Coordinates of C-alpha atoms in Angstrom, one line a residue:
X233 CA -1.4 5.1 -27.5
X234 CA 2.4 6.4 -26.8
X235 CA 4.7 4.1 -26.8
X236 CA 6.5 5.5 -23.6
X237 CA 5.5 5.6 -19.8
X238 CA 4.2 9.3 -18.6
X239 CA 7.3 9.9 -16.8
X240 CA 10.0 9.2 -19.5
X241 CA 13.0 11.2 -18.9
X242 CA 12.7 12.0 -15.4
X243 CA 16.2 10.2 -13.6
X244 CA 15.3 9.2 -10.4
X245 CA 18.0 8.3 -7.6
X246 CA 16.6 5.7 -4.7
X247 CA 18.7 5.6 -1.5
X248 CA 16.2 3.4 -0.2
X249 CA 15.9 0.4 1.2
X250 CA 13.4 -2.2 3.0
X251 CA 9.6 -0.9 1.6
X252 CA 8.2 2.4 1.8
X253 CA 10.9 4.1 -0.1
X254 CA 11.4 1.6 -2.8
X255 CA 7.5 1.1 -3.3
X256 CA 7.4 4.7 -4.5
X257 CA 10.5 4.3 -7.0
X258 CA 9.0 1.1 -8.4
X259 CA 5.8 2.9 -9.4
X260 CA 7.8 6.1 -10.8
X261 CA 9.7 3.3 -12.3
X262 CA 6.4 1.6 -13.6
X263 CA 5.4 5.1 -15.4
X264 CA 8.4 5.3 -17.2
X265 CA 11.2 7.3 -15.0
X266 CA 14.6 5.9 -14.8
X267 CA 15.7 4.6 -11.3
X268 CA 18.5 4.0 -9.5
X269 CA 18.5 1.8 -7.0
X270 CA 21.9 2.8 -5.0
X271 CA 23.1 0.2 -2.7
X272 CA 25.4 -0.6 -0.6
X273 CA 28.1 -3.9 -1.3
X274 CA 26.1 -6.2 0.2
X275 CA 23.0 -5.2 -1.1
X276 CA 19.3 -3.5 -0.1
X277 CA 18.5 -5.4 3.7
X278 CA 15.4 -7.5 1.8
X279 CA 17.4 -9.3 -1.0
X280 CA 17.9 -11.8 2.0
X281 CA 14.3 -11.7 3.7
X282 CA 13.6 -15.1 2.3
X283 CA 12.3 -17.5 2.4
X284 CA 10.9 -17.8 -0.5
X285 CA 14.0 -17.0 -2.8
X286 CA 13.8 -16.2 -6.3
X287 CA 16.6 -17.8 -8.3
X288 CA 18.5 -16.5 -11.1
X289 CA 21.8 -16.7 -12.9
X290 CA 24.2 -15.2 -10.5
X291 CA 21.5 -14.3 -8.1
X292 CA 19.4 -15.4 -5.0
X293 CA 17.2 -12.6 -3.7
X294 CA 13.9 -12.8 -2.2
X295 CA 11.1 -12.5 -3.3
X296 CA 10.4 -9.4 -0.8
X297 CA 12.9 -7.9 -2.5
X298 CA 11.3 -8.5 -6.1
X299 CA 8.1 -7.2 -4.9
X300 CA 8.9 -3.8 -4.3
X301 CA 12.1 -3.1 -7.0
X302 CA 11.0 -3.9 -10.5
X303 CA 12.4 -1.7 -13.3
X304 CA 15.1 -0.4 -11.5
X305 CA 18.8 -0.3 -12.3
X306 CA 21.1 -1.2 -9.3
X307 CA 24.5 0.8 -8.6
X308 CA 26.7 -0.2 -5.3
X309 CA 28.2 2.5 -3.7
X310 CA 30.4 3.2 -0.6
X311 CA 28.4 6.0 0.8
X312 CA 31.2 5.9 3.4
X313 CA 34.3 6.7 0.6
X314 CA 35.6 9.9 -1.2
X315 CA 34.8 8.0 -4.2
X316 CA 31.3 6.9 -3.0
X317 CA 30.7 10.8 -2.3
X318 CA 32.0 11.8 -5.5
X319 CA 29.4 9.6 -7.5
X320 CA 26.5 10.4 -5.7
X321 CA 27.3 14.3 -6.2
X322 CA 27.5 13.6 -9.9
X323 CA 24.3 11.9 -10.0
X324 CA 22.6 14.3 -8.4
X325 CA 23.6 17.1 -10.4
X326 CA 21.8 15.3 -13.3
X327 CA 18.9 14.2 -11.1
X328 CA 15.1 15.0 -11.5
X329 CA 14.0 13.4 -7.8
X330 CA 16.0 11.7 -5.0
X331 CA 14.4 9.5 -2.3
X332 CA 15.8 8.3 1.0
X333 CA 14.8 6.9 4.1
X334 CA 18.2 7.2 6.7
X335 CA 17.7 8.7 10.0
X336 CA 17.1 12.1 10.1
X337 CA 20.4 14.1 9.4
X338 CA 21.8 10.5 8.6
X339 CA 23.0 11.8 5.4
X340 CA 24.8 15.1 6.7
X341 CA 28.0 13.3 7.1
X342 CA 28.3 12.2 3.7
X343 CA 27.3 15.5 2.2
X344 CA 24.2 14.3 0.6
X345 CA 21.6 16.0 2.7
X346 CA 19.1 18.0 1.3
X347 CA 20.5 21.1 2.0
X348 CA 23.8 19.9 0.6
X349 CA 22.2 18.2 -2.3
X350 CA 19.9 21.4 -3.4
X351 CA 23.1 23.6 -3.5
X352 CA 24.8 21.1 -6.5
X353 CA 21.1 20.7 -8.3
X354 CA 18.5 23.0 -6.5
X355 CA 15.9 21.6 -9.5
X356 CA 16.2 18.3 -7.3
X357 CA 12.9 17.2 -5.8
X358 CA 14.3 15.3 -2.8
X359 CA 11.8 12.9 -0.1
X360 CA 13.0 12.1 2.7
X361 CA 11.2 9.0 4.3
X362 CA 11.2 8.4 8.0
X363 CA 9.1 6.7 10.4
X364 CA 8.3 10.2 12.7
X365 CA 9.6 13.0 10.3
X366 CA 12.0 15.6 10.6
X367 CA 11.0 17.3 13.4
X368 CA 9.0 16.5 16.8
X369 CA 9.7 14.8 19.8
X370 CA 10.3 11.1 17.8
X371 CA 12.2 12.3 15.2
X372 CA 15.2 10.7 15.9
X373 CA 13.6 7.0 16.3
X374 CA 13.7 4.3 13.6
X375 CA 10.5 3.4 12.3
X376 CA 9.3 -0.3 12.3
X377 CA 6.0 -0.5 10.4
X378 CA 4.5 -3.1 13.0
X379 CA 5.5 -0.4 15.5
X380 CA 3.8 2.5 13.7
X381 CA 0.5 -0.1 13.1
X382 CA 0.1 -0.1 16.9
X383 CA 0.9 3.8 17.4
X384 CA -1.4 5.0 15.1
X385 CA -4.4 3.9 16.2
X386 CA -4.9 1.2 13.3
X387 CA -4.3 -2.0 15.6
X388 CA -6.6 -0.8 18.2
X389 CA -10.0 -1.1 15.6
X390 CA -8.1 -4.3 13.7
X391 CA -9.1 -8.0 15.4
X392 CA -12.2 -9.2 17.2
X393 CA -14.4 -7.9 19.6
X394 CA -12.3 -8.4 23.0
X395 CA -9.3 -10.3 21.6
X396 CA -6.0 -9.5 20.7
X397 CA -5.0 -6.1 18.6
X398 CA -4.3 -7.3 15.2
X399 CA -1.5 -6.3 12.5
X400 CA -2.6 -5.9 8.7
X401 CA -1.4 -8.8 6.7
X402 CA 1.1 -6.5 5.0
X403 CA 3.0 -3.6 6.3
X404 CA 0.3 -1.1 5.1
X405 CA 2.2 1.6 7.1
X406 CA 5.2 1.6 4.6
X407 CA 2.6 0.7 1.7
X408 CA 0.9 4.3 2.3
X409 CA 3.5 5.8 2.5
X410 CA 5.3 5.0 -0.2
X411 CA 1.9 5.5 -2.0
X412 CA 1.8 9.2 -0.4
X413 CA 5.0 10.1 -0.9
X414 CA 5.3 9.5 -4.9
X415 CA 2.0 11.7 -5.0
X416 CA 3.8 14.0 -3.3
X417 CA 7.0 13.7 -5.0
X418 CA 4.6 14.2 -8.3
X419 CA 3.2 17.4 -7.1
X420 CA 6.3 18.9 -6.3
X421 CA 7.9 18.3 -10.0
X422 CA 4.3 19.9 -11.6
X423 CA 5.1 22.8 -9.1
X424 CA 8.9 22.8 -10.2
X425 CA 7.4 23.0 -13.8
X426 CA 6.6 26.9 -12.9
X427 CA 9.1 28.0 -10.4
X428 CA 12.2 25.9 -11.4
X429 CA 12.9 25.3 -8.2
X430 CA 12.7 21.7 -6.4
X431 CA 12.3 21.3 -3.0
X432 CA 12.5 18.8 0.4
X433 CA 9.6 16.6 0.9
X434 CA 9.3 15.1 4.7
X435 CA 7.0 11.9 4.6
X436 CA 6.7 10.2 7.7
X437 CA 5.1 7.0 8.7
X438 CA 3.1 7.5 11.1
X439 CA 1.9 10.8 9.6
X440 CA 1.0 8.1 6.9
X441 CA -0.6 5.6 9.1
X442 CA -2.8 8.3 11.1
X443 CA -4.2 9.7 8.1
X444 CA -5.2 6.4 6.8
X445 CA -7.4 5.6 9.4
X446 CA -10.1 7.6 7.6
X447 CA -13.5 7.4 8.6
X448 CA -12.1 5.9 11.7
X449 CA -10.2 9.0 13.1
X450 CA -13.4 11.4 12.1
X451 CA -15.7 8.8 14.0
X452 CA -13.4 9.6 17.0
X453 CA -13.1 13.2 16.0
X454 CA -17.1 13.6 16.3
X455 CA -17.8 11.8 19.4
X456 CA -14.7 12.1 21.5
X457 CA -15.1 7.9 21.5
X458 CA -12.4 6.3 20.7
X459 CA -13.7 3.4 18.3
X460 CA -12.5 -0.4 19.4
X461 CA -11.9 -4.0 17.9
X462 CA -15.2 -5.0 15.8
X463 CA -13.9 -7.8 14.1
X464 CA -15.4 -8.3 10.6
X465 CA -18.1 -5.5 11.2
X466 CA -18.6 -2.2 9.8
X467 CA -18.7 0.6 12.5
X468 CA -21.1 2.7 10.2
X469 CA -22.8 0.2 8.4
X470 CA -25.3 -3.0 8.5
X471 CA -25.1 -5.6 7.3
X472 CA -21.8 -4.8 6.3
X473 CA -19.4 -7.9 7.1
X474 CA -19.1 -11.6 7.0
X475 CA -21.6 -14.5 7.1
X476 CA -21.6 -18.2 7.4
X477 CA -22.5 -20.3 5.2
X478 CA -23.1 -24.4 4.6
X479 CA -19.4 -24.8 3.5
X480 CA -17.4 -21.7 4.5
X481 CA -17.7 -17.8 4.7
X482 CA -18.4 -15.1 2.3
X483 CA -18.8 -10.8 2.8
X484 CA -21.9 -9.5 2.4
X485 CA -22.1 -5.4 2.2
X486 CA -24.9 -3.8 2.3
X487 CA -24.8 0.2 1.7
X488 CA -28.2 1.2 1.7
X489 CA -32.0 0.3 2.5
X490 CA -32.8 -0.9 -1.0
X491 CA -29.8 -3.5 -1.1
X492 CA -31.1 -4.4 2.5
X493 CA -34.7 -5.2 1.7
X494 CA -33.5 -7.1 -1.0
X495 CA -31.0 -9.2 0.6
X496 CA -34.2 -9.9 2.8
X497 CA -36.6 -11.2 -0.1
X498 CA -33.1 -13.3 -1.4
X499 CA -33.0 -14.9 2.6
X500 CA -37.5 -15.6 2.7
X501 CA -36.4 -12.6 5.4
X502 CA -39.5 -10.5 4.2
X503 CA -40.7 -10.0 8.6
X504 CA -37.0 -8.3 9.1
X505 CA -37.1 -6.2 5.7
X506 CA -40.5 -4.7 7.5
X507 CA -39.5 -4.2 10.7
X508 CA -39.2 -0.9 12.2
X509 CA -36.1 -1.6 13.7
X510 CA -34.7 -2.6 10.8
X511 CA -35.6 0.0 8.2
X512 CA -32.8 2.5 7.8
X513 CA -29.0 2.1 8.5
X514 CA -28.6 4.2 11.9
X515 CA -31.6 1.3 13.0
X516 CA -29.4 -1.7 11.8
X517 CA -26.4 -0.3 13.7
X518 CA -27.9 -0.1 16.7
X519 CA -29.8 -3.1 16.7
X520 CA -26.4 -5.2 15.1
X521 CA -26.6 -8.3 17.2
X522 CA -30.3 -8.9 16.7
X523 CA -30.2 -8.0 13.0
X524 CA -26.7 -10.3 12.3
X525 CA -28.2 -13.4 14.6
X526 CA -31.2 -13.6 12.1
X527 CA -29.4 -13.3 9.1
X528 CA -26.8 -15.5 9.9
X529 CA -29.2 -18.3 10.4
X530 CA -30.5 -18.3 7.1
X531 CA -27.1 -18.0 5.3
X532 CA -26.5 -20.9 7.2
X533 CA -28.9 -22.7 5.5
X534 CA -27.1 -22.1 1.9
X535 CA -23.8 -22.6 0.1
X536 CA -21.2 -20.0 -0.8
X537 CA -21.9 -20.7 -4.5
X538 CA -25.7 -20.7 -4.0
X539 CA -25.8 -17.4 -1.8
X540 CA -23.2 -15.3 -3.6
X541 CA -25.5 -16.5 -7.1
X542 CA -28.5 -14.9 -5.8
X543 CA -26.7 -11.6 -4.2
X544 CA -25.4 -10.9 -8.3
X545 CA -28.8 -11.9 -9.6
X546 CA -30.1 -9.7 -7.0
X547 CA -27.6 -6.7 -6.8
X548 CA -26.7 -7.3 -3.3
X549 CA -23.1 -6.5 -3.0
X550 CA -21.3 -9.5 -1.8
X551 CA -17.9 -11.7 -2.6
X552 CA -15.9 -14.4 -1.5
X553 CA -12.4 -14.8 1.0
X554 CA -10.2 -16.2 -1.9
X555 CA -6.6 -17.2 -0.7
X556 CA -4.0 -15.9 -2.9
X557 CA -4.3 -19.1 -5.3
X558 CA -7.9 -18.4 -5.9
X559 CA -7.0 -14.7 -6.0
X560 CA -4.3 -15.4 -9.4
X561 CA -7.2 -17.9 -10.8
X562 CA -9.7 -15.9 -10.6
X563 CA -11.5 -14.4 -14.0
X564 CA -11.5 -11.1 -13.2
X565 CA -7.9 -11.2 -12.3
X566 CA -6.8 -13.0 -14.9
X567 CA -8.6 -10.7 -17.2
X568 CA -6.7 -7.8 -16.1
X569 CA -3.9 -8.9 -16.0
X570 CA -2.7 -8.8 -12.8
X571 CA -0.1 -11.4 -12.9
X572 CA 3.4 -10.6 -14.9
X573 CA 6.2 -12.1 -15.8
X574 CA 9.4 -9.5 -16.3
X575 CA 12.4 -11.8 -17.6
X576 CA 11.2 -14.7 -16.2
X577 CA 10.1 -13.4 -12.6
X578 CA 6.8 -13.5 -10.9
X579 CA 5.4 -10.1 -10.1
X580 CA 2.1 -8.0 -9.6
X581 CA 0.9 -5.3 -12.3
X582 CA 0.6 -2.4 -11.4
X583 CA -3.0 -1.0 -11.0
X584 CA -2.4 2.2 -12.6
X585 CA -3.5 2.3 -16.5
X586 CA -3.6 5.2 -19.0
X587 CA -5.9 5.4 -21.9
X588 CA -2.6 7.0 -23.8
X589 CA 0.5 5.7 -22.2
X590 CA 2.1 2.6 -21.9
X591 CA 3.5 1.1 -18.4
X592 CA 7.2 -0.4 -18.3
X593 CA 7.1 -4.1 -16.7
X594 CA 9.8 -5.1 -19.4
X595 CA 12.7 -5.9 -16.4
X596 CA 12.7 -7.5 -13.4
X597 CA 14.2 -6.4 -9.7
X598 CA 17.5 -5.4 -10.7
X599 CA 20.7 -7.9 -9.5
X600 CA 23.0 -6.5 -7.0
X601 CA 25.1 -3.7 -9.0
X602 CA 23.5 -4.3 -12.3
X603 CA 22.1 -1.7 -14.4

């Protein structure tokens, strides 16, 4: 296996801060490519979105902050100085990829722009990050990832049947995006690889968020229905959600008629496996109530360890809720190796892994101004 990350040697400049533009450089950073983190003197806005605080000589940031900026070196620049300017234009004439996420044209009055930027180094590959792109009728808004949540469709199918609309328990918006956009950023140097030229890359979040609702958006696309809140349901699948049990809840997921029927014979259910209404998927969806009242009174009647036990020995997809202590303790976890430890500091692995390249989790979230 090489002993170097598949992006050794590409420089990468972030002039990033908060999460979707600094999730992308971590995992650039992750595959090997060198990146700085340019910041201003008092530092990227989450160093201080604590608590929980991560201590360490000469240094308090959070643990937000740590999450999202492994790897990285950290430079502070005033953007705002003839010196500041000066830098920047020297980095990027040596630069493989730049990423920001100001408001659009923020960067015109420091000269670091795309436009302004391709004409020093026009090999750059430079993403821009914003919440509504560079162009359309919101293009001049910030974007707030609980904001884009709610304007992109994705709260209005998230929480129970009737209640409240729900946020994910991350910001997913800036997640995707960040996710999208070092795809994209990856694309563009493969392309730059046989024209020699870079180019401007305009990710925005709600673009991001819209196209992650999936199956979701096509189910509206195809029926003109907008889909609502089902709570822990499937809309295109049953039994596809989760059951009670004797001492808490686990997921059960069915994905086809054979797992069905045998979740049936696991439950003494044999009457439901043969009923009509029952027998393919488009039957259990419409009949949903009926079909979860019946199953959930026999999972009532067993214990999370004794019903997930028979779903393995049976093949019936199912798993537990673990909270994020069970989730570090569990085996499969724990085999992969999920949990690091750069220089002393608590982070998550990234899931990306190469049969013949090594990932970099050597260094930890850089300290303010330290390469």
């Amino acid at each position: 296996m090489s002993g170097q990350g598949p992006l050794a040697g590409l420089k990468v400049i972030e002039l990033a801060r908060i999460l979707a533009g600094p999730w992308a450089g971590q995992l650039l950073a992750d595959m090997g490519a060198e990146v700085t983190k340019i910041e201003a003197p008092q530092g990227d806005d989450t160093r201080q979105w604590g608590p929980p605080f991560i201590e360490r000589e000469g240094d308090r940031s959070a643990a937000y902050f740590h999450s999202c900026n492994r790897g990285k070196r950290s430079v502070v620049v005033d953007l705002a100085s003839d010196a500041g300017q000066a830098e920047m234009r020297a980095r990027i004439a040596e630069a493989d990829i730049l990423i920001e996420n100001f408001k659009v044209g923020g960067l015109v009055k420091y000269g670091l722009d795309y436009a302004s930027a391709a004409a020093i180094n026009p090999r750059l590959v430079y993403c821009s990050i914003t919440g509504f792109g560079q162009d359309g009728p919101y293009s001049g808004r910030a974007g707030y990832d609980y904001i884009i949540q709610g304007m992109s469709g994705f709260m209005s199918i998230t929480g129970p049947e009737g209640g409240e609309p729900l946020r994910a328990g991350v910001a997913i918006t800036d997640l995707f995006t960040g996710l999208y956009a070092s795809n994209a950023i990856l694309a563009a140097i493969h392309q730059r690889a046989r024209t020699g030229r870079g180019q401007h890359i305009d990710m925005a979040l709600l673009d991001c968020a819209v196209a992650a609702t999936a199956n979701q958006s096509l189910n509206y696309l195809a029926t003109g229905e907008a889909p609502g809140r089902i709570g822990n349901t499937h809309p295109n699948l049953a039994p596809y959600q989760v059951f009670e049990t004797s001492d808490g809840h686990i997921i059960i997921a069915v994905g086809n008629d054979g797992q069905f029927r045998r979740l049936c014979g696991l439950l003494d259910l044999q009457a439901l496996a043969d009923d009509p209404d029952y027998a393919q998927n488009a039957d259990r969806v419409a009949h949903r109530a009926a079909l979860t009242e019946a199953l959930g009174a026999a999972t009532r009647t067993m214990t999370k360890a004794a019903l997930l036990a028979a779903c393995e020995a049976e093949g019936v997809p199912a798993g537990p809720i673990n909270d994020m202590d069970e989730v570090f303790s569990d085996p499969q976890v724990v085999a992969r190796g999920l949990r690091i430890s750069p220089e002393g500091v608590p982070g998550v692995r990234s899931p990306v892994r190469f049969s013949d390249a090594e990932l970099s989790f050597e260094r930890a979230a850089p300290k303010l101004g330290k390469g």
